Amino acid sequence: MPERYDVITMGRIGVDLYPLQAGLPLARVDTFGKFLGGSPSNVAVAAARLGRRTAVVTRTGRDAFGEYLHHQLREFGVDDRWVTPVDAYPTPVTFCEIFPPDDFPLYFYRQPKAPDLEIHTSELDLEAIRSARVFWMTGTGLCAEPSRTATLAALRARDRSGITVFDLDWRPMFWDTAQDASQDGPTACYREALALATVAVGNLDECEIATGEREPHAAARALIGAGVELAVVKQGPEGVLAVHRDGAVAEVPPLPVEVVNGLGAGDAFGGALCHGLLAGWETGRIMRYANAAGAIVASRLACSSAMPFPYEVEAALTEGAVTSRPTGATP
């Protein structure tokens, strides 16, 4: 029997084109860097950097950018066997503007439709998804068909086995506003997915969409009430709150860091969260480790290529702050 995966993620992928000049609007930027992007794909990269066997389920266009993403996944040690092409749609591209420390507008080019929303249930390797130690899916995967049905089918195949993480990942621009009050609206879809997950991760905006609650402790309780065992509420400069169904509570402040680009911090946090859960660490230790991983990426320009190695996370925890080191520098 093939070795099972530590982490399988499912959902968005694309090419990030990030300015190499900070503090300028896109209209004035002359040079860009090209990187693998898409939250669940970045989470797979982050977990791979920490030594985990990972794969991603997603789709690209049948184009040069799609080829680039395959190459990048392999370079990062992520299995790309379930990354398939869609003839009808181009690989998505995302631009951002960089105004540190806390303003990083995103511009998604996913028209007429992103290939990663064309994942069909019939194409899923449900046995591999079922056997993975961690399965990670996102709210974006619920925003349109056939991805919505496929994502829920993957969750049902898991049947709450192992660690099943729902990254709330609220991107309102991906949803049809006509869906808001329907059975296919975000709140209804989120509720259905929460009942099939064991861990929920989101910021305050995302928690409010999922539960109607914005106060961190109330949001965590509501997520647990919706079905998960562990609720992780990210609060930006206020740190992170984690509440377990067994009553364990961890509130961890952020690690001091000079922010360069905050966009990849949540994905680094996610990969490190998977790593800590797989290691069986207690909740407080997992949150401290994930916070440190996120802070390291916030100190760097890129997302995927900025994901830290274990020694970098340990160094940040030991020093109590993130110091400026290039990605992959020797300890």
CSV table of C-alpha atoms in Angstrom, one decimal:
chain,number,residue,atom,x,y,z
A,1,MET,CA,0.0,0.0,0.0
A,2,PRO,CA,1.4,3.5,-0.9
A,3,GLU,CA,2.6,5.6,2.0
A,4,ARG,CA,-0.1,7.9,3.1
A,5,TYR,CA,0.3,11.7,3.0
A,6,ASP,CA,0.8,13.8,6.1
A,7,VAL,CA,-1.2,16.7,4.5
A,8,ILE,CA,-3.4,17.0,1.5
A,9,THR,CA,-4.8,20.4,0.7
A,10,MET,CA,-7.5,21.2,-1.8
A,11,GLY,CA,-8.5,24.4,-3.5
A,12,ARG,CA,-7.0,27.6,-4.9
A,13,ILE,CA,-3.8,27.9,-6.9
A,14,GLY,CA,-2.4,30.7,-9.1
A,15,VAL,CA,0.5,32.9,-10.0
A,16,ASP,CA,1.4,35.8,-7.6
A,17,LEU,CA,2.9,38.8,-9.3
A,18,TYR,CA,4.2,40.9,-6.4
A,19,PRO,CA,5.9,44.3,-6.8
A,20,LEU,CA,9.6,44.5,-6.1
A,21,GLN,CA,9.0,48.1,-5.0
A,22,ALA,CA,7.2,48.8,-1.8
A,23,GLY,CA,5.1,51.8,-1.1
A,24,LEU,CA,4.0,52.4,-4.6
A,25,PRO,CA,0.6,51.8,-6.3
A,26,LEU,CA,0.5,49.3,-9.1
A,27,ALA,CA,0.2,52.1,-11.7
A,28,ARG,CA,3.8,53.2,-10.7
A,29,VAL,CA,5.4,49.8,-10.2
A,30,ASP,CA,8.0,48.8,-12.8
A,31,THR,CA,9.2,45.4,-11.7
A,32,PHE,CA,7.5,42.3,-10.3
A,33,GLY,CA,8.5,39.0,-8.9
A,34,LYS,CA,6.6,35.8,-10.0
A,35,PHE,CA,5.7,33.3,-7.3
A,36,LEU,CA,3.4,30.3,-6.8
A,37,GLY,CA,0.3,31.4,-5.0
A,38,GLY,CA,-3.1,30.3,-3.7
A,39,SER,CA,-3.7,29.8,0.0
A,40,PRO,CA,-4.1,25.9,0.2
A,41,SER,CA,-1.2,25.5,-2.2
A,42,ASN,CA,0.9,27.7,0.0
A,43,VAL,CA,-0.1,25.7,3.1
A,44,ALA,CA,1.1,22.5,1.4
A,45,VAL,CA,4.4,24.3,0.6
A,46,ALA,CA,4.7,25.5,4.2
A,47,ALA,CA,4.1,22.0,5.6
A,48,ALA,CA,6.6,20.5,3.1
A,49,ARG,CA,9.2,23.0,4.3
A,50,LEU,CA,8.6,21.6,7.8
A,51,GLY,CA,9.3,18.1,6.7
A,52,ARG,CA,5.8,16.8,6.0
A,53,ARG,CA,4.8,14.7,3.0
A,54,THR,CA,2.2,16.9,1.2
A,55,ALA,CA,0.1,17.0,-1.9
A,56,VAL,CA,-2.5,19.5,-3.3
A,57,VAL,CA,-5.7,18.9,-5.2
A,58,THR,CA,-6.3,21.7,-7.6
A,59,ARG,CA,-6.5,22.7,-11.3
A,60,THR,CA,-4.6,25.2,-13.6
A,61,GLY,CA,-5.1,26.4,-17.1
A,62,ARG,CA,-3.4,24.4,-19.9
A,63,ASP,CA,-0.8,27.2,-20.4
A,64,ALA,CA,2.6,28.4,-19.5
A,65,PHE,CA,1.6,29.6,-16.1
A,66,GLY,CA,0.1,26.2,-15.4
A,67,GLU,CA,3.5,24.6,-16.3
A,68,TYR,CA,5.2,27.1,-14.0
A,69,LEU,CA,3.0,26.1,-11.1
A,70,HIS,CA,3.7,22.4,-11.6
A,71,HIS,CA,7.5,23.1,-11.6
A,72,GLN,CA,7.2,25.2,-8.5
A,73,LEU,CA,5.2,22.6,-6.6
A,74,ARG,CA,7.8,20.0,-7.4
A,75,GLU,CA,10.6,22.3,-6.4
A,76,PHE,CA,9.0,22.8,-3.0
A,77,GLY,CA,8.5,19.1,-2.5
A,78,VAL,CA,4.7,19.1,-3.0
A,79,ASP,CA,3.2,16.2,-4.9
A,80,ASP,CA,1.4,17.6,-8.0
A,81,ARG,CA,-0.2,14.4,-9.2
A,82,TRP,CA,-3.7,15.8,-8.6
A,83,VAL,CA,-3.1,19.1,-10.3
A,84,THR,CA,-4.8,18.8,-13.6
A,85,PRO,CA,-5.3,21.2,-16.6
A,86,VAL,CA,-8.5,22.9,-17.7
A,87,ASP,CA,-8.7,23.8,-21.4
A,88,ALA,CA,-11.4,26.4,-21.1
A,89,TYR,CA,-9.9,28.8,-18.5
A,90,PRO,CA,-6.5,30.5,-18.0
A,91,THR,CA,-4.4,30.0,-14.9
A,92,PRO,CA,-5.3,32.8,-12.5
A,93,VAL,CA,-3.0,35.7,-11.7
A,94,THR,CA,-3.0,37.8,-8.5
A,95,PHE,CA,-1.3,41.2,-8.0
A,96,CYS,CA,-0.8,43.0,-4.8
A,97,GLU,CA,0.3,46.4,-3.6
A,98,ILE,CA,2.7,46.6,-0.7
A,99,PHE,CA,2.2,49.3,1.9
A,100,PRO,CA,3.8,48.0,5.1
A,101,PRO,CA,3.0,47.4,7.9
A,102,ASP,CA,-0.7,46.6,7.3
A,103,ASP,CA,-2.0,47.5,3.9
A,104,PHE,CA,-1.6,44.9,1.1
A,105,PRO,CA,-4.5,45.2,-1.4
A,106,LEU,CA,-5.0,42.2,-3.6
A,107,TYR,CA,-6.2,42.1,-7.2
A,108,PHE,CA,-7.5,38.7,-8.3
A,109,TYR,CA,-7.7,37.9,-12.1
A,110,ARG,CA,-9.8,34.8,-12.1
A,111,GLN,CA,-12.1,35.5,-15.1
A,112,PRO,CA,-14.2,34.2,-16.7
A,113,LYS,CA,-13.7,31.4,-14.1
A,114,ALA,CA,-10.7,30.0,-12.2
A,115,PRO,CA,-9.7,26.4,-13.2
A,116,ASP,CA,-9.5,25.5,-9.5
A,117,LEU,CA,-13.3,25.9,-9.3
A,118,GLU,CA,-13.6,23.2,-11.9
A,119,ILE,CA,-12.7,20.3,-9.6
A,120,HIS,CA,-15.1,17.5,-10.1
A,121,THR,CA,-16.0,14.8,-7.6
A,122,SER,CA,-15.4,12.0,-10.1
A,123,GLU,CA,-11.8,13.1,-10.4
A,124,LEU,CA,-11.0,12.9,-6.7
A,125,ASP,CA,-8.9,10.2,-5.2
A,126,LEU,CA,-11.2,9.8,-2.2
A,127,GLU,CA,-9.1,6.9,-0.8
A,128,ALA,CA,-6.0,9.1,-0.6
A,129,ILE,CA,-8.0,12.0,0.8
A,130,ARG,CA,-9.6,9.6,3.4
A,131,SER,CA,-6.2,8.2,4.5
A,132,ALA,CA,-4.3,11.5,4.7
A,133,ARG,CA,-3.3,12.4,8.3
A,134,VAL,CA,-4.5,16.0,7.6
A,135,PHE,CA,-7.0,17.2,5.0
A,136,TRP,CA,-7.1,21.0,4.5
A,137,MET,CA,-9.9,22.7,2.5
A,138,THR,CA,-11.0,26.3,2.2
A,139,GLY,CA,-14.0,28.5,2.0
A,140,THR,CA,-13.1,29.5,-1.5
A,141,GLY,CA,-13.7,25.9,-2.7
A,142,LEU,CA,-17.3,26.3,-1.6
A,143,CYS,CA,-18.1,29.4,-3.7
A,144,ALA,CA,-19.0,27.8,-7.0
A,145,GLU,CA,-19.8,24.5,-8.6
A,146,PRO,CA,-18.5,21.9,-9.3
A,147,SER,CA,-15.9,22.7,-6.7
A,148,ARG,CA,-18.5,23.1,-3.9
A,149,THR,CA,-19.9,19.6,-4.4
A,150,ALA,CA,-16.4,18.1,-4.8
A,151,THR,CA,-15.1,19.8,-1.6
A,152,LEU,CA,-18.1,18.5,0.4
A,153,ALA,CA,-17.7,15.0,-1.1
A,154,ALA,CA,-14.1,15.0,0.1
A,155,LEU,CA,-15.2,16.1,3.6
A,156,ARG,CA,-17.8,13.3,3.7
A,157,ALA,CA,-15.2,10.8,2.6
A,158,ARG,CA,-13.1,11.8,5.6
A,159,ASP,CA,-16.1,11.2,7.8
A,160,ARG,CA,-14.3,13.4,10.5
A,161,SER,CA,-11.4,10.9,10.6
A,162,GLY,CA,-7.9,12.1,11.3
A,163,ILE,CA,-7.5,15.9,11.3
A,164,THR,CA,-9.8,17.7,8.9
A,165,VAL,CA,-9.2,21.4,8.7
A,166,PHE,CA,-11.6,24.0,7.4
A,167,ASP,CA,-9.7,27.3,6.6
A,168,LEU,CA,-12.6,29.7,6.5
A,169,ASP,CA,-10.8,31.8,3.9
A,170,TRP,CA,-13.6,34.4,3.2
A,171,ARG,CA,-13.1,36.1,-0.2
A,172,PRO,CA,-16.3,38.0,-0.9
A,173,MET,CA,-15.3,38.8,-4.4
A,174,PHE,CA,-15.5,35.1,-5.3
A,175,TRP,CA,-19.1,34.7,-4.3
A,176,ASP,CA,-22.2,35.6,-6.3
A,177,THR,CA,-24.1,38.2,-4.2
A,178,ALA,CA,-27.4,36.5,-5.3
A,179,GLN,CA,-26.3,33.5,-3.3
A,180,ASP,CA,-26.1,35.3,0.0
A,181,ALA,CA,-29.5,34.4,1.4
A,182,SER,CA,-29.9,31.1,-0.5
A,183,GLN,CA,-29.0,27.5,0.5
A,184,ASP,CA,-25.9,28.0,-1.6
A,185,GLY,CA,-24.9,31.2,0.2
A,186,PRO,CA,-21.7,31.4,2.2
A,187,THR,CA,-23.2,31.0,5.7
A,188,ALA,CA,-25.2,27.9,4.7
A,189,CYS,CA,-22.2,26.4,2.9
A,190,TYR,CA,-19.9,27.2,5.8
A,191,ARG,CA,-22.3,25.6,8.3
A,192,GLU,CA,-22.4,22.4,6.2
A,193,ALA,CA,-18.6,22.2,6.0
A,194,LEU,CA,-18.1,22.9,9.7
A,195,ALA,CA,-20.2,19.9,10.6
A,196,LEU,CA,-17.8,17.8,8.7
A,197,ALA,CA,-14.5,19.3,10.0
A,198,THR,CA,-12.5,18.8,13.2
A,199,VAL,CA,-10.6,22.1,13.1
A,200,ALA,CA,-11.6,25.5,12.0
A,201,VAL,CA,-9.2,28.4,11.3
A,202,GLY,CA,-10.1,32.0,10.5
A,203,ASN,CA,-9.7,35.6,11.3
A,204,LEU,CA,-12.5,37.7,12.8
A,205,ASP,CA,-14.2,38.6,9.5
A,206,GLU,CA,-14.2,35.0,8.5
A,207,CYS,CA,-15.5,33.8,11.8
A,208,GLU,CA,-18.3,36.4,11.6
A,209,ILE,CA,-19.4,35.0,8.2
A,210,ALA,CA,-19.3,31.4,9.5
A,211,THR,CA,-21.0,32.0,12.8
A,212,GLY,CA,-22.4,35.5,13.1
A,213,GLU,CA,-20.0,36.1,16.0
A,214,ARG,CA,-17.1,38.6,16.0
A,215,GLU,CA,-16.0,38.6,19.6
A,216,PRO,CA,-13.1,36.1,19.6
A,217,HIS,CA,-14.2,33.9,22.5
A,218,ALA,CA,-17.8,33.9,21.3
A,219,ALA,CA,-16.7,33.1,17.8
A,220,ALA,CA,-14.6,30.1,19.0
A,221,ARG,CA,-17.5,28.8,21.1
A,222,ALA,CA,-19.8,29.1,18.0
A,223,LEU,CA,-17.3,27.2,15.8
A,224,ILE,CA,-17.2,24.4,18.4
A,225,GLY,CA,-20.9,24.5,18.6
A,226,ALA,CA,-21.0,24.0,14.8
A,227,GLY,CA,-19.1,20.8,15.1
A,228,VAL,CA,-15.3,21.2,15.2
A,229,GLU,CA,-13.0,20.0,18.0
A,230,LEU,CA,-10.5,22.9,17.8
A,231,ALA,CA,-11.3,26.5,16.9
A,232,VAL,CA,-8.5,28.9,16.0
A,233,VAL,CA,-9.3,32.6,15.8
A,234,LYS,CA,-6.6,34.8,14.3
A,235,GLN,CA,-6.7,38.4,15.6
A,236,GLY,CA,-3.8,40.0,13.7
A,237,PRO,CA,-1.9,42.3,16.1
A,238,GLU,CA,-3.8,40.9,19.1
A,239,GLY,CA,-2.4,37.4,18.5
A,240,VAL,CA,-4.3,34.2,18.2
A,241,LEU,CA,-6.9,32.4,20.3
A,242,ALA,CA,-7.3,28.6,20.3
A,243,VAL,CA,-10.2,26.9,22.1
A,244,HIS,CA,-10.5,23.1,22.2
A,245,ARG,CA,-13.8,21.2,22.9
A,246,ASP,CA,-12.1,19.6,25.9
A,247,GLY,CA,-11.8,23.1,27.6
A,248,ALA,CA,-8.2,23.9,26.8
A,249,VAL,CA,-7.7,27.5,25.9
A,250,ALA,CA,-4.5,29.2,24.5
A,251,GLU,CA,-4.1,32.9,23.9
A,252,VAL,CA,-0.8,33.7,22.2
A,253,PRO,CA,0.5,37.2,21.4
A,254,PRO,CA,2.1,37.9,18.1
A,255,LEU,CA,5.9,37.7,17.7
A,256,PRO,CA,7.6,41.1,17.2
A,257,VAL,CA,8.4,41.5,13.5
A,258,GLU,CA,9.1,44.3,11.0
A,259,VAL,CA,6.5,43.5,8.4
A,260,VAL,CA,7.4,43.5,4.7
A,261,ASN,CA,4.4,41.7,3.3
A,262,GLY,CA,1.7,40.2,5.5
A,263,LEU,CA,-0.1,38.3,2.8
A,264,GLY,CA,1.6,34.9,3.3
A,265,ALA,CA,1.6,34.9,7.1
A,266,GLY,CA,-1.7,33.0,7.4
A,267,ASP,CA,-0.5,30.3,5.0
A,268,ALA,CA,2.7,29.8,7.0
A,269,PHE,CA,0.6,29.7,10.1
A,270,GLY,CA,-1.5,27.0,8.5
A,271,GLY,CA,1.4,24.8,7.5
A,272,ALA,CA,2.9,25.1,10.9
A,273,LEU,CA,-0.5,24.3,12.5
A,274,CYS,CA,-0.7,21.1,10.5
A,275,HIS,CA,2.9,20.3,11.6
A,276,GLY,CA,2.1,20.8,15.3
A,277,LEU,CA,-1.1,18.9,15.2
A,278,LEU,CA,0.7,16.0,13.5
A,279,ALA,CA,3.4,16.1,16.2
A,280,GLY,CA,0.8,15.9,18.9
A,281,TRP,CA,1.9,19.0,20.7
A,282,GLU,CA,-0.3,20.7,23.2
A,283,THR,CA,-2.4,23.6,21.9
A,284,GLY,CA,-0.3,26.5,23.3
A,285,ARG,CA,2.9,25.1,21.8
A,286,ILE,CA,1.3,24.7,18.4
A,287,MET,CA,0.0,28.3,18.5
A,288,ARG,CA,3.4,29.7,19.4
A,289,TYR,CA,5.1,27.8,16.7
A,290,ALA,CA,2.5,28.7,14.1
A,291,ASN,CA,2.6,32.4,15.1
A,292,ALA,CA,6.4,32.3,14.7
A,293,ALA,CA,6.2,30.8,11.2
A,294,GLY,CA,3.6,33.4,10.2
A,295,ALA,CA,5.8,36.2,11.5
A,296,ILE,CA,8.8,35.0,9.6
A,297,VAL,CA,6.9,35.1,6.3
A,298,ALA,CA,5.5,38.5,7.1
A,299,SER,CA,9.1,39.7,7.3
A,300,ARG,CA,9.7,38.7,3.6
A,301,LEU,CA,8.3,39.7,0.3
A,302,ALA,CA,7.0,36.5,-1.2
A,303,CYS,CA,4.6,33.8,0.1
A,304,SER,CA,5.5,30.3,-1.1
A,305,SER,CA,9.2,30.8,-1.4
A,306,ALA,CA,9.3,32.6,1.9
A,307,MET,CA,8.0,29.6,4.0
A,308,PRO,CA,10.4,28.9,6.8
A,309,PHE,CA,12.4,25.8,7.6
A,310,PRO,CA,12.2,24.3,11.1
A,311,TYR,CA,15.5,25.9,12.3
A,312,GLU,CA,14.2,29.3,11.3
A,313,VAL,CA,11.0,28.9,13.4
A,314,GLU,CA,13.0,27.6,16.4
A,315,ALA,CA,15.4,30.5,16.1
A,316,ALA,CA,12.6,33.0,16.1
A,317,LEU,CA,11.0,31.3,19.2
A,318,THR,CA,14.4,31.3,21.0
A,319,GLU,CA,15.0,34.9,20.2
A,320,GLY,CA,11.5,36.0,20.9
A,321,ALA,CA,11.3,38.0,17.7
A,322,VAL,CA,11.9,37.7,14.0
A,323,THR,CA,15.3,38.9,12.9
A,324,SER,CA,16.0,39.7,9.3
A,325,ARG,CA,17.5,36.6,7.5
A,326,PRO,CA,17.1,35.6,3.8
A,327,THR,CA,15.0,32.6,3.2
A,328,GLY,CA,17.0,29.4,3.7
A,329,ALA,CA,20.0,31.2,5.2
A,330,THR,CA,22.2,29.0,7.3
A,331,PRO,CA,21.5,29.0,11.0
